[in-house]
Short mmCIF file of C-alpha atoms in Angstrom, two decimals:
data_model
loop_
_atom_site.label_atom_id
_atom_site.label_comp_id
_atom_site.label_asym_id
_atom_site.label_seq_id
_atom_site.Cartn_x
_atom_site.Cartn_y
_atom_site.Cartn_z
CA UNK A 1474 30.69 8.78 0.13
CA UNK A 1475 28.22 11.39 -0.99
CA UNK A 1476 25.30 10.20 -2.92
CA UNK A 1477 22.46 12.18 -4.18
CA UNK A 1478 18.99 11.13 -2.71
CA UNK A 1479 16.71 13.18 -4.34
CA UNK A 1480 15.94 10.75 -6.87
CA UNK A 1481 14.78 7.16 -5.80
CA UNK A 1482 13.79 4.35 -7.65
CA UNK A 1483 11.23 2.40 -6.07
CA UNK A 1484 11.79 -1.77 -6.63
CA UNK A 1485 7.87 -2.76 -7.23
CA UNK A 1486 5.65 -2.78 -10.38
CA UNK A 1487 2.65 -2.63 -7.47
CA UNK A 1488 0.99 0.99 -8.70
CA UNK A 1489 -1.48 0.46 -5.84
CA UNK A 1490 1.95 0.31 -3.52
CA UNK A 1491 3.97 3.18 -5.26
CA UNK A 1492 0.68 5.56 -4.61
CA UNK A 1493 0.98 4.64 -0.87
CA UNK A 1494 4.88 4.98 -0.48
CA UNK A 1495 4.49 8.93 -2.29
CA UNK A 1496 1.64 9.47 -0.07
CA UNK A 1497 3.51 8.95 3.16
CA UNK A 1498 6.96 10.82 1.80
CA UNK A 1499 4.80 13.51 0.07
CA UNK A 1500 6.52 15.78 2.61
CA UNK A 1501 10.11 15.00 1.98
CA UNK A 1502 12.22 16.50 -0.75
CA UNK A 1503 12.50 12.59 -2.63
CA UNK A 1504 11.07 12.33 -5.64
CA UNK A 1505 10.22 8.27 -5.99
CA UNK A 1506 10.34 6.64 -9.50
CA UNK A 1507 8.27 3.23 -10.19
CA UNK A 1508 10.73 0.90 -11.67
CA UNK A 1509 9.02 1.22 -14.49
CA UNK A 1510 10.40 4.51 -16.16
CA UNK A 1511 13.52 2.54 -16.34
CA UNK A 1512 11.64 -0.95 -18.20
CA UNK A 1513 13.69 -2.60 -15.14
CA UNK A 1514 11.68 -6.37 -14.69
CA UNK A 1515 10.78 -7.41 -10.96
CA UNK A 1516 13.86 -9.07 -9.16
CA UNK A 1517 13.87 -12.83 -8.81
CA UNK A 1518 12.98 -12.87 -5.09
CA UNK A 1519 14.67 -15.82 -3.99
CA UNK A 1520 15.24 -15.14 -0.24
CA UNK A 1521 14.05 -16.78 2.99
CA UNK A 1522 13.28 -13.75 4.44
CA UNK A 1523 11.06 -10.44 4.03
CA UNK A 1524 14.72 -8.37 5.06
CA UNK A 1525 16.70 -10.61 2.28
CA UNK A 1526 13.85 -10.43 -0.29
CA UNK A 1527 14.24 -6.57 0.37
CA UNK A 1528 17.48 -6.29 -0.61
CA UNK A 1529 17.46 -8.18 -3.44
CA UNK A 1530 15.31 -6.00 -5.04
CA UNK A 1531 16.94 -3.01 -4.04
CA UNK A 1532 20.11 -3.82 -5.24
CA UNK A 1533 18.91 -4.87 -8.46
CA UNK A 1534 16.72 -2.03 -9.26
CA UNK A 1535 19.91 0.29 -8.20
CA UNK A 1536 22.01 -1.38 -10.62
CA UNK A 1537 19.89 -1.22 -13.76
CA UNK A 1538 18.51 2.35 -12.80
CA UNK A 1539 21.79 4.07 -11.53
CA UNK A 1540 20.54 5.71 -8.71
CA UNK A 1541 19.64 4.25 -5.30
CA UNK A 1542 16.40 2.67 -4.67
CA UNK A 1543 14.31 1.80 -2.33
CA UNK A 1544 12.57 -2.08 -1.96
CA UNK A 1545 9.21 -3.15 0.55
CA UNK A 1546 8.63 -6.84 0.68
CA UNK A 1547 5.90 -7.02 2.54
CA UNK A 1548 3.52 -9.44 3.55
CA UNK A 1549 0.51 -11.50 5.85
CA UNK A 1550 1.70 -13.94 8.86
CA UNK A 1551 -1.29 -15.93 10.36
CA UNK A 1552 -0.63 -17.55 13.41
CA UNK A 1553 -3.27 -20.36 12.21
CA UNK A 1554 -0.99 -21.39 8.98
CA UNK A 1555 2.09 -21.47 10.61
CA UNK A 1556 3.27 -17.97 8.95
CA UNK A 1557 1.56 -18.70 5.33
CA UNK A 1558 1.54 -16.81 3.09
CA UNK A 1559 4.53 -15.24 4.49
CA UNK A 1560 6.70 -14.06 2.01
CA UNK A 1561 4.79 -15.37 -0.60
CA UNK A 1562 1.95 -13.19 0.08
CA UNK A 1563 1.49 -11.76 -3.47
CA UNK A 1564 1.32 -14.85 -4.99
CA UNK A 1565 0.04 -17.01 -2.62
CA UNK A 1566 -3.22 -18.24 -4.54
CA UNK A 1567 -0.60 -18.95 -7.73
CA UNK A 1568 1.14 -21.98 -5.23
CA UNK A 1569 4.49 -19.69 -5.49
CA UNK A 1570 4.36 -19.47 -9.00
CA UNK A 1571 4.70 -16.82 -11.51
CA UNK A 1572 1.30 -14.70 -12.74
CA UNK A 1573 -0.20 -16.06 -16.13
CA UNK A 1574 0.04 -13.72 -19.20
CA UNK A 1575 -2.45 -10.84 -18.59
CA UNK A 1576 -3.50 -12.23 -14.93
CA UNK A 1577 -4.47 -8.76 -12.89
CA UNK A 1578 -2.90 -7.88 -9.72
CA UNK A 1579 -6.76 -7.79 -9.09
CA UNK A 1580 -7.48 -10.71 -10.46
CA UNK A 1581 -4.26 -12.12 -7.88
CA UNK A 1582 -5.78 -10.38 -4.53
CA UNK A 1583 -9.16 -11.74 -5.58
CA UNK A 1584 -8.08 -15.08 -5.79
CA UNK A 1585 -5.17 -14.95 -2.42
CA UNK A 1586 -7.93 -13.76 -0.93
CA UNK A 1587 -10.22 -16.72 -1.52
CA UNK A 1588 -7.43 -19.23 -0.77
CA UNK A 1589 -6.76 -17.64 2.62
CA UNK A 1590 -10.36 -18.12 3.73
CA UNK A 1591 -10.46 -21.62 2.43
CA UNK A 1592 -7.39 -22.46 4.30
CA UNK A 1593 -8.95 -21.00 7.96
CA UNK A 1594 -12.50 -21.85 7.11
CA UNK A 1595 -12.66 -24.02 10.27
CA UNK A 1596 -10.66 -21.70 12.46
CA UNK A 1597 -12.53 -19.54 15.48
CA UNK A 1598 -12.29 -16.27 15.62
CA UNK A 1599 -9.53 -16.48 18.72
CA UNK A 1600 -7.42 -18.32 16.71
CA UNK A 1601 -7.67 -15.81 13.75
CA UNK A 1602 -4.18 -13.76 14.77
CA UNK A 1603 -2.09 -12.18 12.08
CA UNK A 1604 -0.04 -9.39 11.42
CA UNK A 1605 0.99 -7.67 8.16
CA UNK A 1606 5.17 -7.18 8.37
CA UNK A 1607 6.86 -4.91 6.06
CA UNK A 1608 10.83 -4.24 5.75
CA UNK A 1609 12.15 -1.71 3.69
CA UNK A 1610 15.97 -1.32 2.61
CA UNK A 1611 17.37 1.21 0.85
CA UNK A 1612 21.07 1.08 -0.93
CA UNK A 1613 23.09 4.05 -1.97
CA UNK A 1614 24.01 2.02 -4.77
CA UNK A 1615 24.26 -1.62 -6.06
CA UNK A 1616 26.74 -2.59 -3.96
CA UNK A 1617 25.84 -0.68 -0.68
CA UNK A 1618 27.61 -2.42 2.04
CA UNK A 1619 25.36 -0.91 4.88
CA UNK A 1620 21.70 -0.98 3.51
CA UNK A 1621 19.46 0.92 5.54
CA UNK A 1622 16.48 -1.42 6.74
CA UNK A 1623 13.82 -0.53 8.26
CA UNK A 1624 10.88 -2.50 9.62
CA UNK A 1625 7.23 -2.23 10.99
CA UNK A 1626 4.96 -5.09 12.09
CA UNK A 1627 0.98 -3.90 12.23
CA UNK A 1628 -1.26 -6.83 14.16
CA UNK A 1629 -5.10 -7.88 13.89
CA UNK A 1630 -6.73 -11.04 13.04
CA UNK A 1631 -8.52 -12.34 9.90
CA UNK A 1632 -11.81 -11.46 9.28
CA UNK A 1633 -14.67 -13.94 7.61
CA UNK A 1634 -15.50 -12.18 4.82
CA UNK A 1635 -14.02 -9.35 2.96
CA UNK A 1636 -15.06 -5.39 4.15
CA UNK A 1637 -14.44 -2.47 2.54
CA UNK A 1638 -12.73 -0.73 -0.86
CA UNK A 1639 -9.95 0.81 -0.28
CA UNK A 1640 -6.45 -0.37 0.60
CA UNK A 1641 -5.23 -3.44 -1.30
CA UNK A 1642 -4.16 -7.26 -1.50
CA UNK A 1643 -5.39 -8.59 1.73
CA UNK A 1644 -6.81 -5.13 3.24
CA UNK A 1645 -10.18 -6.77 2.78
CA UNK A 1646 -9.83 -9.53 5.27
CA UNK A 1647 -7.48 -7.25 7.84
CA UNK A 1648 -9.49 -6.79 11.18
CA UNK A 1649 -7.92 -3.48 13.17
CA UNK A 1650 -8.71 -4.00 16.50
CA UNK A 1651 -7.86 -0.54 17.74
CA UNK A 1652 -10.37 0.79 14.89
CA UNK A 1653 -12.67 -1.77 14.85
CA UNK A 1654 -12.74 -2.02 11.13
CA UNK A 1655 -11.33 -3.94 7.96
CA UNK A 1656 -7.94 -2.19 6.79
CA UNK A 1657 -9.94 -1.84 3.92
CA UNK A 1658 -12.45 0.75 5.59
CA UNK A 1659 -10.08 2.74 7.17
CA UNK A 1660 -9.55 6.23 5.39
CA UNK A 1661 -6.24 6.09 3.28
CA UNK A 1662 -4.76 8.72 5.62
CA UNK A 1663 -5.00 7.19 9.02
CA UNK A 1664 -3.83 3.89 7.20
CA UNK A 1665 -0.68 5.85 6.15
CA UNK A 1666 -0.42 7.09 9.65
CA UNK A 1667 -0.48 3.56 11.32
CA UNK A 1668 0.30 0.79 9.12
CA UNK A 1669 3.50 -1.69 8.76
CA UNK A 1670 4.19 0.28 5.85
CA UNK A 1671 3.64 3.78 7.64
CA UNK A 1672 5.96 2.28 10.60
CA UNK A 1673 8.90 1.06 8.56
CA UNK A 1674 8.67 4.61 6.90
CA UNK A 1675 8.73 6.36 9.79
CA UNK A 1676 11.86 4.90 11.00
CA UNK A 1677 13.51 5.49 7.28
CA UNK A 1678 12.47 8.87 8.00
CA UNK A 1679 14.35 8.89 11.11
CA UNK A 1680 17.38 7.86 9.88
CA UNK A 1681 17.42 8.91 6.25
CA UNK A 1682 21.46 9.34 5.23
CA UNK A 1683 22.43 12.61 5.22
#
C-alpha cells in the first residue's frame, strides 16, 4: 500500500519538542505538522511502556488528522528510583496527574525538576546513573499493522543542581559524560547530533518506508 509521506503529523503539543524533531529532519523532504493545526487533544497515554505509549499516540493523531504521524514518548530512568519518572517523566512533579488550568510546561519542568532532586538528595554522585530513552513509531495510518519504531537510549548521571539554558524538561540536571557538561549547555546542534532523540531519528531515517 502506497501512502504519501510528505506530510506528517507530529503526536505532541511540546513546541520545545516539535522545534527539535524539524531541526534534525530539516534535511528530508517531510514536512512535520504539530498536532495542533488539526485542534487534535493529547492521547490518553495509558501504556506500560515508552514503545506502547508511542503508539498510542500515533495512532490517534493519524486518525483524527488523516495522514500518518509520527509519536516520541520519551523520558528519564534513574537507576537510584528504580526507573522513576519513567514514563511519567512530563508529569512527574503532578504525582501522574493531569496539568492544572494554565500550569506552563515551564512551570511543569521547574517543578519535575525540583522533585527529582528532592527524591536523590541523599544519593552520591556514583549512584547518580540515568539515561534519557526515547521511542518513536510512526503509522501509515490509524490502523498500521507494522508501525515503524525506532529507539535510542542516551546515558549520564544526575547532576546537583541545574546548568545551563538551552534544551528542555530535565536537560538542566543531565550530566554528559563524554562532554563534560549539563545537556542543557551543550549547543542545540551537537545535542541533535547525539541525543536519544537524535538516535531514534537516525534509525527512522534509515528505514523510512519507501
Amino acid at each position: 500500500m502506497s501512502v504519501d509521506l510528505s506530510r506528517i503529523v507530529l503526536a505532541s503539543s511540546n513546541s520545545a519538542k516539535l522545534r527539535e524533531l524539524q531541526a534534525i529532519l530539516a534535511n528530508k523532504d517531510v514536512m512535520l505538522l504539530p498536532q495542533s493545526e488539526f485542534d487534535i487533544p493529547d492521547a490518553i497515554e495509558d501504556g506500560h511502556s515508552f514503545v506502547e505509549n508511542a503508539i498510542i499516540k500515533a495512532r490517534h493523531a493519524s486518525r483524527l488528522s488523516g495522514l500518518p504521524a509520527l509519536a516520541d514518548d520519551s523520558g528519564l530512568v534513574v537507576d537510584a528510583l528504580h526507573g522513576e519518572p519513567g514514563i511519567y517523566s512530563a508529569r512527574y512533579s503532578l504525582r501522574y496527574a493531569e496539568p492544572a488550568a494554565g500550569q506552563s510546561r515551564e512551570d511543569i519542568d521547574k517543578a519535575n525538576n525540583a522533585l527529582l532532586l528532592e527524591n536523590l538528595e541523599q544519593v552520591p554522585e556514583p549512584e547518580r546513573s540515568a539515561r534519557f530513552q526515547c521511542c518513536l513509531a510512526l503509522v501509515r495510518f490509524p490502523e498500521d499493522p507494522m508501525p515503524l519504531v525506532c529507539q535510542g537510549s542516551w546515558e549520564g548521571r544526575i547532576l546537583f543542581e541545574e546548568h545551563g539554558d538551552n534544551g528542555f524538561g530535565y536537560d538542566p540536571l543531565f550530566y554528559v559524560p563524554d562532554h563534560g557538561c549539563a545537556s542543557a549547555e551543550l549547543d542545540p546542534a551537537e545535542k541533535n547530533r547525539i541525543s536519544h532523540r537524535a538516535q531514534a531519528l537516525q534509525q527512522l531515517v534509515a528505514n523510512f518506508p519507501s
